[in-house]
Short mmCIF file of C-alpha atoms and ligand atoms in Angstrom, two decimals:
data_model
loop_
_atom_site.label_atom_id
_atom_site.label_comp_id
_atom_site.label_asym_id
_atom_site.label_seq_id
_atom_site.Cartn_x
_atom_site.Cartn_y
_atom_site.Cartn_z
CA MET A 1 -0.03 0.05 0.05
CA ASP A 2 1.49 3.39 -0.85
CA LYS A 3 2.05 5.93 1.84
CA ARG A 4 -0.79 8.13 0.53
CA LYS A 5 -3.35 5.32 0.75
CA ILE A 6 -2.21 4.50 4.28
CA CYS A 7 -2.53 8.07 5.41
CA LEU A 8 -5.99 8.46 3.76
CA SER A 9 -7.22 5.26 5.33
CA MET A 10 -6.03 6.38 8.77
CA ILE A 11 -7.80 9.71 8.32
CA GLY A 12 -10.94 7.91 7.10
CA LEU A 13 -10.90 5.42 9.96
CA PHE A 14 -10.55 8.29 12.40
CA ILE A 15 -13.52 10.16 10.88
CA GLN A 16 -15.54 6.91 10.82
CA LEU A 17 -14.73 6.09 14.46
CA VAL A 18 -15.23 9.61 15.82
CA THR A 19 -18.25 10.76 13.92
CA LYS A 20 -19.90 7.74 12.40
CA ALA A 21 -19.85 9.75 9.20
CA GLN A 22 -22.06 8.75 6.29
CA ASN A 23 -21.45 11.88 4.28
CA PRO A 24 -20.15 12.01 1.68
CA ILE A 25 -22.30 9.06 0.57
CA ILE A 26 -19.66 7.73 -2.07
CA GLN A 27 -16.10 7.23 -0.91
CA THR A 28 -14.58 5.06 -3.74
CA ILE A 29 -14.14 8.13 -6.07
CA TYR A 30 -14.84 11.84 -6.16
CA THR A 31 -18.34 12.50 -7.26
CA ALA A 32 -20.12 15.83 -8.03
CA ASP A 33 -23.37 17.29 -9.41
CA PRO A 34 -25.95 14.85 -7.95
CA ALA A 35 -29.01 14.05 -10.07
CA PRO A 36 -31.32 11.60 -8.28
CA MET A 37 -34.17 9.94 -10.17
CA VAL A 38 -36.86 7.73 -8.55
CA TYR A 39 -37.93 4.86 -10.88
CA ASN A 40 -39.79 1.66 -9.96
CA ASP A 41 -39.22 1.99 -6.30
CA THR A 42 -35.49 2.53 -6.69
CA VAL A 43 -33.40 5.66 -6.44
CA TYR A 44 -31.01 6.02 -9.28
CA LEU A 45 -28.28 8.64 -8.36
CA TYR A 46 -26.49 10.06 -11.50
CA THR A 47 -23.27 11.94 -10.71
CA GLY A 48 -20.31 13.54 -12.40
CA HIS A 49 -16.82 12.32 -11.56
CA ASP A 50 -13.96 14.53 -10.51
CA GLU A 51 -10.65 12.95 -11.47
CA ASP A 52 -8.17 12.35 -8.63
CA LYS A 53 -5.90 15.30 -7.96
CA SER A 54 -7.81 17.60 -10.35
CA THR A 55 -6.93 21.27 -10.49
CA TRP A 56 -9.82 22.07 -12.73
CA PHE A 57 -13.28 20.58 -13.39
CA THR A 58 -11.42 17.68 -15.05
CA MET A 59 -14.35 15.33 -15.71
CA LYS A 60 -14.43 12.53 -18.34
CA ASP A 61 -17.42 10.46 -17.40
CA TRP A 62 -20.65 10.21 -15.47
CA ARG A 63 -21.52 7.63 -12.80
CA CYS A 64 -24.64 5.80 -11.52
CA TYR A 65 -25.44 4.49 -8.10
CA THR A 66 -28.64 2.90 -6.86
CA SER A 67 -30.31 2.54 -3.45
CA THR A 68 -33.61 1.33 -2.05
CA ASP A 69 -32.78 2.31 1.59
CA MET A 70 -30.96 5.65 1.12
CA VAL A 71 -28.01 4.60 3.17
CA ASN A 72 -26.41 1.71 1.11
CA TRP A 73 -25.48 2.66 -2.39
CA THR A 74 -24.67 0.17 -5.09
CA ASP A 75 -22.15 1.16 -7.64
CA ARG A 76 -23.43 0.79 -11.14
CA GLY A 77 -20.28 1.90 -12.88
CA SER A 78 -19.95 4.55 -15.57
CA PRO A 79 -22.81 4.08 -18.07
CA LEU A 80 -21.89 7.28 -19.91
CA SER A 81 -18.75 9.11 -20.84
CA LEU A 82 -17.36 11.71 -23.20
CA LYS A 83 -16.50 8.76 -25.46
CA THR A 84 -20.17 8.19 -26.02
CA PHE A 85 -20.34 11.44 -28.01
CA SER A 86 -18.09 11.48 -31.04
CA TRP A 87 -18.22 15.33 -31.10
CA ALA A 88 -17.20 15.89 -27.32
CA LYS A 89 -13.83 17.21 -26.50
CA LYS A 90 -13.92 17.56 -22.64
CA ASP A 91 -15.87 18.67 -19.54
CA ALA A 92 -18.38 15.99 -18.65
CA TRP A 93 -20.21 18.34 -16.35
CA ALA A 94 -23.64 18.32 -14.55
CA GLY A 95 -26.53 16.43 -16.16
CA GLN A 96 -29.90 14.86 -15.37
CA CYS A 97 -31.67 11.61 -16.46
CA ILE A 98 -35.40 11.21 -16.81
CA PRO A 99 -37.67 8.25 -17.88
CA ARG A 100 -40.17 8.44 -20.62
CA ASN A 101 -42.07 5.81 -22.52
CA GLY A 102 -39.85 2.90 -21.32
CA LYS A 103 -36.65 4.83 -22.25
CA PHE A 104 -34.23 6.94 -20.20
CA TYR A 105 -32.94 10.18 -21.46
CA TRP A 106 -29.69 11.66 -19.90
CA TYR A 107 -29.05 15.28 -20.71
CA VAL A 108 -25.41 16.25 -20.20
CA PRO A 109 -23.16 19.19 -21.06
CA MET A 110 -19.84 18.87 -22.76
CA ASN A 111 -17.29 21.04 -24.55
CA HIS A 112 -17.95 20.46 -28.25
CA GLU A 113 -14.72 20.05 -30.27
CA THR A 114 -15.26 23.34 -32.09
CA MET A 115 -18.44 25.08 -30.71
CA GLY A 116 -17.92 25.26 -26.89
CA MET A 117 -20.10 24.09 -24.18
CA SER A 118 -23.19 22.30 -25.67
CA ILE A 119 -25.90 19.95 -24.28
CA GLY A 120 -26.15 16.43 -25.58
CA VAL A 121 -28.80 13.76 -24.91
CA ALA A 122 -28.02 10.10 -24.41
CA VAL A 123 -30.64 7.31 -24.50
CA SER A 124 -30.88 3.84 -23.01
CA ASP A 125 -33.47 1.11 -22.48
CA SER A 126 -32.28 0.74 -18.90
CA PRO A 127 -31.66 3.35 -16.13
CA THR A 128 -28.20 1.86 -15.62
CA GLY A 129 -27.28 1.94 -19.39
CA PRO A 130 -25.41 1.46 -21.49
CA PHE A 131 -26.40 4.80 -23.00
CA LYS A 132 -25.71 5.94 -26.53
CA ASP A 133 -25.73 9.41 -28.14
CA ALA A 134 -29.47 9.82 -29.19
CA ILE A 135 -28.93 12.22 -32.07
CA GLY A 136 -25.11 12.33 -32.94
CA ARG A 137 -24.88 16.01 -32.34
CA PRO A 138 -25.65 18.60 -29.62
CA LEU A 139 -29.35 18.99 -28.79
CA VAL A 140 -28.78 22.54 -27.61
CA HIS A 141 -26.03 25.03 -28.45
CA SER A 142 -27.06 28.71 -27.74
CA GLY A 143 -23.92 30.27 -26.19
CA ASN A 144 -20.91 29.19 -24.15
CA GLY A 145 -22.93 28.93 -20.94
CA ASP A 146 -24.82 25.90 -22.14
CA ILE A 147 -24.15 23.79 -18.93
CA ASP A 148 -26.05 22.04 -16.24
CA PRO A 149 -29.33 20.82 -17.89
CA THR A 150 -32.26 19.93 -15.72
CA VAL A 151 -35.36 18.28 -17.21
CA PHE A 152 -39.00 17.91 -16.15
CA ILE A 153 -42.20 16.49 -17.58
CA ASP A 154 -45.37 18.24 -16.53
CA GLU A 155 -48.68 16.45 -15.92
CA ASP A 156 -49.98 17.45 -19.38
CA GLY A 157 -46.94 15.66 -20.99
CA GLN A 158 -45.07 18.79 -21.88
CA ALA A 159 -41.31 18.37 -21.15
CA TYR A 160 -39.05 21.25 -20.38
CA LEU A 161 -35.26 21.45 -20.47
CA TYR A 162 -33.69 24.33 -18.42
CA TRP A 163 -29.97 25.07 -18.23
CA GLY A 164 -27.22 27.67 -18.04
CA ASN A 165 -24.51 29.79 -16.44
CA PRO A 166 -24.47 32.75 -16.37
CA TYR A 167 -27.93 32.73 -18.05
CA LEU A 168 -30.92 30.57 -17.36
CA LYS A 169 -32.71 29.31 -20.49
CA TYR A 170 -35.31 26.73 -21.38
CA VAL A 171 -36.84 25.03 -24.33
CA LYS A 172 -40.01 22.89 -24.67
CA LEU A 173 -38.89 19.34 -25.53
CA ASN A 174 -40.97 17.29 -27.98
CA GLU A 175 -42.43 13.99 -26.92
CA ASP A 176 -39.51 12.20 -28.42
CA MET A 177 -37.32 13.96 -25.78
CA VAL A 178 -34.51 14.28 -28.36
CA SER A 179 -35.77 17.42 -30.15
CA TYR A 180 -37.60 20.55 -29.24
CA SER A 181 -40.14 23.07 -30.65
CA GLY A 182 -40.10 26.83 -30.49
CA GLU A 183 -37.35 29.28 -29.57
CA VAL A 184 -34.73 28.96 -26.88
CA VAL A 185 -36.31 31.29 -24.04
CA THR A 186 -34.04 33.28 -21.84
CA VAL A 187 -35.44 33.66 -18.22
CA PRO A 188 -35.31 37.19 -16.88
CA LEU A 189 -32.90 36.95 -13.88
CA ASN A 190 -34.24 39.83 -11.80
CA LYS A 191 -34.40 40.53 -8.05
CA GLU A 192 -37.90 39.39 -7.71
CA GLY A 193 -37.19 35.99 -9.26
CA PHE A 194 -33.63 35.23 -8.15
CA ASN A 195 -32.65 37.74 -5.45
CA VAL A 196 -29.61 40.10 -5.70
CA ARG A 197 -26.01 39.08 -5.84
CA TYR A 198 -24.29 39.93 -2.62
CA LYS A 199 -20.73 38.90 -3.33
CA ASP A 200 -18.56 38.41 -6.41
CA VAL A 201 -20.65 41.16 -7.90
CA ASP A 202 -19.99 41.44 -11.54
CA LYS A 203 -22.28 42.28 -14.36
CA ARG A 204 -24.67 39.44 -13.47
CA PRO A 205 -28.18 40.69 -12.64
CA SER A 206 -29.17 38.30 -9.85
CA ALA A 207 -27.86 35.73 -7.40
CA TYR A 208 -28.51 32.88 -9.89
CA GLU A 209 -25.28 31.19 -10.77
CA GLU A 210 -25.88 27.62 -12.19
CA GLY A 211 -27.01 24.16 -11.46
CA PRO A 212 -30.78 24.54 -11.89
CA TRP A 213 -32.99 21.71 -10.69
CA ILE A 214 -36.68 21.89 -11.51
CA TYR A 215 -39.71 19.82 -10.38
CA LYS A 216 -43.34 20.32 -9.49
CA ARG A 217 -44.91 19.40 -6.02
CA ASN A 218 -48.52 20.02 -5.03
CA ASN A 219 -49.07 22.29 -8.05
CA LEU A 220 -46.07 24.43 -7.23
CA TYR A 221 -43.05 24.49 -9.54
CA TYR A 222 -39.67 24.60 -7.79
CA MET A 223 -36.43 25.87 -9.21
CA HIS A 224 -33.37 25.09 -6.99
CA TYR A 225 -29.96 26.49 -8.07
CA ALA A 226 -26.49 27.36 -7.02
CA ALA A 227 -26.35 31.06 -6.08
CA GLY A 228 -23.93 33.62 -4.86
CA GLY A 229 -21.55 33.96 -6.73
CA VAL A 230 -18.58 31.97 -5.47
CA PRO A 231 -18.40 30.30 -3.00
CA GLU A 232 -21.95 29.15 -3.80
CA HIS A 233 -24.87 28.66 -1.65
CA LEU A 234 -28.08 26.80 -2.62
CA ALA A 235 -31.36 28.74 -2.99
CA TYR A 236 -34.79 28.25 -4.58
CA SER A 237 -37.54 30.09 -6.40
CA THR A 238 -41.06 28.89 -7.12
CA SER A 239 -43.70 29.55 -9.73
CA ARG A 240 -47.29 28.62 -10.55
CA SER A 241 -46.18 27.67 -14.08
CA ALA A 242 -43.21 25.76 -15.44
CA THR A 243 -42.17 28.77 -17.54
CA GLY A 244 -42.38 31.29 -14.68
CA PRO A 245 -42.45 34.07 -13.65
CA TRP A 246 -40.29 32.82 -10.73
CA VAL A 247 -40.46 34.18 -7.32
CA TYR A 248 -37.42 34.10 -5.16
CA ARG A 249 -37.98 32.19 -1.94
CA ASP A 250 -34.84 31.71 0.18
CA THR A 251 -31.46 30.24 0.76
CA ILE A 252 -31.75 26.48 1.46
CA MET A 253 -28.13 25.63 2.28
CA ARG A 254 -25.61 28.34 3.20
CA VAL A 255 -22.09 28.21 1.81
CA ILE A 256 -20.42 25.19 3.35
CA GLY A 257 -17.36 26.50 5.18
CA LYS A 258 -14.81 23.78 6.37
CA GLY A 259 -15.02 20.76 4.19
CA GLY A 260 -17.01 22.54 1.49
CA ALA A 261 -16.22 23.05 -2.17
CA PHE A 262 -16.56 26.50 -3.84
CA THR A 263 -19.37 25.13 -5.93
CA ASN A 264 -22.52 23.41 -4.76
CA HIS A 265 -25.25 21.57 -6.70
CA PRO A 266 -28.83 20.63 -5.66
CA GLY A 267 -30.82 17.42 -6.28
CA VAL A 268 -34.14 16.89 -4.64
CA ILE A 269 -36.45 14.00 -4.47
CA ASP A 270 -39.36 12.48 -2.44
CA TYR A 271 -38.98 8.85 -1.75
CA LYS A 272 -41.15 6.55 0.28
CA GLY A 273 -42.80 9.47 1.97
CA ARG A 274 -39.69 11.29 2.89
CA SER A 275 -37.86 14.30 1.24
CA PHE A 276 -34.20 14.16 0.41
CA PHE A 277 -31.61 16.82 -0.58
CA PHE A 278 -28.50 15.94 -2.40
CA TYR A 279 -25.50 18.33 -2.73
CA HIS A 280 -21.79 18.05 -2.90
CA ASN A 281 -18.83 19.14 -0.66
CA GLY A 282 -15.01 18.63 -0.73
CA ALA A 283 -14.78 16.62 2.58
CA LEU A 284 -13.19 13.32 1.51
CA PRO A 285 -9.49 13.04 2.18
CA GLY A 286 -7.75 14.84 -0.78
CA GLY A 287 -11.03 16.60 -1.46
CA GLY A 288 -11.67 20.18 -2.37
CA GLY A 289 -13.16 22.52 -5.07
CA PHE A 290 -12.26 20.15 -7.91
CA THR A 291 -12.30 16.96 -6.03
CA ARG A 292 -15.86 16.96 -4.67
CA SER A 293 -18.08 14.33 -3.12
CA VAL A 294 -21.95 13.86 -3.21
CA CYS A 295 -23.74 14.16 0.16
CA LEU A 296 -27.30 13.60 1.30
CA ASP A 297 -29.53 14.99 4.01
CA GLU A 298 -33.12 14.74 4.81
CA PHE A 299 -35.68 17.56 5.17
CA GLN A 300 -39.36 18.26 5.54
CA TYR A 301 -41.33 20.72 3.56
CA ASN A 302 -43.28 23.27 5.61
CA GLU A 303 -47.12 23.13 5.54
CA ASP A 304 -47.17 25.93 2.94
CA GLY A 305 -44.72 24.08 0.60
CA SER A 306 -41.74 26.28 1.57
CA ILE A 307 -38.37 24.65 2.21
CA PRO A 308 -36.56 25.01 5.55
CA ARG A 309 -32.88 25.86 5.72
CA ILE A 310 -30.88 22.52 5.60
CA SER A 311 -27.53 22.12 7.39
CA PRO A 312 -25.09 19.83 5.88
CA THR A 313 -24.49 16.98 8.33
CA LYS A 314 -21.72 14.21 8.71
CA GLU A 315 -24.25 11.71 9.90
CA GLY A 316 -26.49 11.84 6.71
CA VAL A 317 -29.94 10.20 6.79
CA LYS A 318 -31.62 7.23 8.54
CA PRO A 319 -32.49 4.20 6.39
CA VAL A 320 -35.92 3.99 4.84
CA LYS A 321 -35.85 0.24 5.13
CA ASN A 322 -33.52 -2.56 6.20
CA LEU A 323 -31.30 -4.53 3.88
CA ASP A 324 -32.11 -8.24 3.32
CA PRO A 325 -28.89 -10.43 3.78
CA PHE A 326 -30.60 -13.57 2.54
CA ILE A 327 -30.60 -12.42 -0.99
CA ARG A 328 -27.51 -11.75 -3.06
CA GLN A 329 -26.12 -8.33 -2.24
CA GLU A 330 -23.45 -6.76 -4.39
CA ALA A 331 -20.09 -6.28 -2.64
CA ALA A 332 -20.28 -2.78 -4.34
CA THR A 333 -23.31 -1.93 -2.10
CA ILE A 334 -21.60 0.28 0.32
CA ALA A 335 -22.62 2.68 3.24
CA TRP A 336 -19.03 3.53 4.01
CA GLU A 337 -15.70 2.08 2.93
CA GLU A 338 -12.00 2.60 3.47
CA GLY A 339 -9.42 1.77 0.91
CA VAL A 340 -11.27 -0.28 -1.67
CA GLU A 341 -12.14 0.65 -5.24
CA THR A 342 -14.62 -0.69 -7.79
CA GLU A 343 -14.22 -1.93 -11.36
CA ARG A 344 -16.54 -3.30 -13.99
CA SER A 345 -16.05 -6.52 -16.04
CA THR A 346 -18.26 -7.78 -18.83
CA GLU A 347 -18.51 -11.01 -16.97
CA VAL A 348 -19.79 -10.04 -13.51
CA GLY A 349 -20.51 -6.28 -13.67
CA VAL A 350 -19.24 -3.93 -10.97
CA TYR A 351 -17.08 -5.66 -8.25
CA VAL A 352 -14.90 -4.53 -5.44
CA THR A 353 -11.11 -4.44 -6.14
CA GLU A 354 -7.84 -2.83 -4.94
CA ILE A 355 -8.25 -4.49 -1.65
CA SER A 356 -5.37 -3.97 0.89
CA ASN A 357 -4.82 -5.36 4.40
CA GLY A 358 -7.15 -3.59 6.82
CA ASP A 359 -9.53 -2.12 4.24
CA PHE A 360 -13.22 -2.45 5.08
CA ILE A 361 -16.69 -2.05 3.72
CA LYS A 362 -19.68 -1.06 6.16
CA VAL A 363 -23.19 -2.04 5.19
CA ARG A 364 -26.02 -0.49 7.21
CA SER A 365 -29.20 -1.69 8.66
CA VAL A 366 -28.95 -5.45 7.82
CA ASP A 367 -31.94 -7.35 9.09
CA PHE A 368 -30.93 -10.91 10.02
CA LYS A 369 -34.45 -11.56 11.29
CA LYS A 370 -34.33 -14.76 13.43
CA GLY A 371 -30.83 -15.53 12.59
CA ALA A 372 -28.09 -16.42 9.95
CA LYS A 373 -25.71 -19.31 10.27
CA LYS A 374 -23.65 -19.23 7.13
CA PHE A 375 -21.97 -16.66 4.94
CA GLU A 376 -21.23 -16.87 1.25
CA ALA A 377 -19.10 -14.60 -0.97
CA SER A 378 -18.12 -14.63 -4.62
CA ILE A 379 -14.42 -14.08 -4.73
CA ALA A 380 -11.71 -14.19 -7.41
CA SER A 381 -8.38 -14.59 -5.58
CA ALA A 382 -4.75 -15.11 -6.36
CA SER A 383 -3.66 -15.97 -2.74
CA ASN A 384 -4.93 -16.54 0.79
CA GLY A 385 -6.43 -14.06 3.21
CA THR A 386 -9.64 -13.61 5.16
CA ILE A 387 -12.80 -11.47 5.33
CA GLU A 388 -13.68 -10.82 9.02
CA ILE A 389 -17.27 -9.99 9.58
CA TYR A 390 -18.09 -7.76 12.55
CA ALA A 391 -21.44 -6.60 13.85
CA ASP A 392 -22.18 -2.91 14.47
CA LYS A 393 -18.75 -1.63 14.93
CA LEU A 394 -15.34 -2.06 13.37
CA ASP A 395 -14.29 -3.57 16.69
CA GLY A 396 -17.79 -5.10 17.42
CA GLU A 397 -18.65 -8.78 17.80
CA LEU A 398 -16.76 -10.96 15.42
CA LEU A 399 -19.48 -13.03 13.56
CA GLY A 400 -17.25 -15.15 11.41
CA VAL A 401 -14.18 -15.33 9.32
CA CYS A 402 -14.32 -16.35 5.62
CA ASN A 403 -11.03 -17.92 4.58
CA LEU A 404 -9.96 -16.94 1.06
CA LYS A 405 -8.13 -19.33 -1.14
CA ASP A 406 -6.48 -19.06 -4.45
CA THR A 407 -9.35 -19.49 -6.99
CA GLY A 408 -6.98 -19.39 -9.98
CA GLY A 409 -6.54 -15.64 -10.32
CA LEU A 410 -8.32 -12.36 -10.12
CA GLU A 411 -10.75 -13.17 -12.82
CA LYS A 412 -11.68 -16.67 -11.72
CA TRP A 413 -14.69 -16.40 -9.61
CA ALA A 414 -15.64 -18.92 -7.04
CA THR A 415 -18.18 -19.04 -4.17
CA LEU A 416 -16.65 -19.53 -0.82
CA SER A 417 -18.60 -20.08 2.39
CA SER A 418 -18.08 -19.98 6.11
CA LYS A 419 -20.02 -20.54 9.27
CA VAL A 420 -21.02 -17.46 11.30
CA LYS A 421 -22.20 -17.04 14.91
CA LYS A 422 -25.99 -17.20 14.94
CA ILE A 423 -27.13 -13.54 14.79
CA GLY A 424 -30.61 -12.07 14.68
CA GLY A 425 -32.08 -8.71 14.40
CA VAL A 426 -30.96 -5.49 12.68
CA HIS A 427 -27.23 -4.76 12.64
CA ASP A 428 -24.65 -2.68 10.70
CA LEU A 429 -22.00 -5.05 9.15
CA TYR A 430 -18.36 -4.50 8.64
CA PHE A 431 -16.40 -6.70 6.28
CA VAL A 432 -12.76 -6.25 7.12
CA PHE A 433 -10.19 -7.54 4.69
CA LYS A 434 -7.12 -9.24 5.98
CA VAL A 435 -4.58 -9.96 3.21
CA LYS A 436 -0.83 -10.42 3.01
CA ASP A 437 -0.44 -9.41 -0.62
CA GLU A 438 -1.75 -6.09 -2.13
CA ARG A 439 -4.62 -6.45 -4.63
CA SER A 440 -4.72 -10.24 -4.22
CA PHE A 441 -8.45 -10.65 -4.44
CA ASN A 442 -11.69 -9.24 -5.84
CA PHE A 443 -15.08 -9.33 -4.26
CA ASN A 444 -18.40 -9.53 -6.30
CA TRP A 445 -21.29 -10.45 -3.94
CA TRP A 446 -22.33 -11.81 -0.68
CA LYS A 447 -25.23 -13.42 1.10
CA PHE A 448 -26.10 -15.15 4.40
CA ARG A 449 -28.09 -18.34 4.79
CA LYS A 450 -30.40 -19.21 7.61
O1 FUB B 501 -18.99 20.03 -12.14
C1 FUB B 501 -18.72 21.03 -13.10
C2 FUB B 501 -19.51 22.26 -12.77
O2 FUB B 501 -19.31 22.70 -11.49
C3 FUB B 501 -20.96 22.07 -12.91
O3 FUB B 501 -21.41 22.06 -14.18
C4 FUB B 501 -21.47 23.12 -12.05
O4 FUB B 501 -22.80 23.01 -11.63
C5 FUB B 501 -20.52 23.12 -10.89
O5 FUB B 501 -20.91 22.06 -9.93
#
């Protein structure tokens, strides 16, 4: 393990022990610009991806994670990248995905090889991809501020695409979702709609900066956005129509001080009767303005539909349900981890890799019901080692030890099993990896048996 990895692990372990941190919700890579989508009882979280050690918004692909409990997130890999768009040069910035008529449309901004920032649309039959460029060219190019698309379909079927920095524009999308009718409309950014700018005052007319996020709730249209200027806070405006006029409401999340990034980006959903607010910070080890991480907190709308001030927390949210350990769970379903990474193979999909001695994965709210007796894991291994399974804490009760053996290499998958102490009820689980050689095994899935 290199010195940096040891140092990061120690910092992370300290954070985990001292604060029970759950934010940021993804620790395997740097993620930014959260765009959650609820589909068929599952939350799909689409994000951007800041490259390690970035000193600019160096972003080459987008990522997808899923959850049905809001605390354990399954890594679905990178279903979309700049390579998907033959015309894209760089800057895989903030996008949003939406379902319509059995297909999934993902609107994303990129720097066009000659035209500058432009918005493309990718399409897939599955929310986890693979996605392909739907039209082979930008859907929107109206100026060099064509970034951060947000998309919304109203109850009458009319879809709207909003975007932009320093401007805020929209078009009415056609039902095919890959073309639009009418003109590109520029939204008036005035004091009534978007408040006044109180810092970084340049020629911009309002506090609106970027990162719009539109939806409708109880007949009220909400527009969230990053405001400021820089460093950004998050604010919202509302309207009785999808096309405005917008009325400025309030700040939702103030500038995050320590551990923040100078940008922020809202994503809001209701799920299983609760309301969730996604944003990003720079709080992972090595994190900052260009190495950001997606976070999640919960809030409740006020009676009148207004949104209270939300403070970023380290603890994050409580689960909306427990995890079933008696069905196959992906090793890449993670509430918190230290040291591991994920990779995708065509054979098994996304699995956990880069496992070093002492690395661990935490999975939250696992319901063993009346008890489990046996543990099974799909492993590809080139040498010996163990997975130690602890309940509730890293140094909690040792439930069992799964002995790893050489399965014939890092791509030769085998199912290994071990006995565990009979355990019932709901517990957090820690899989702690003990290995002699670096990167000597990969971990695909696990389950318990009664
Ligand atoms: O992630 C790149 C850019 O930073 C996004 O497009 C903005 O919203 C800001 O988060």
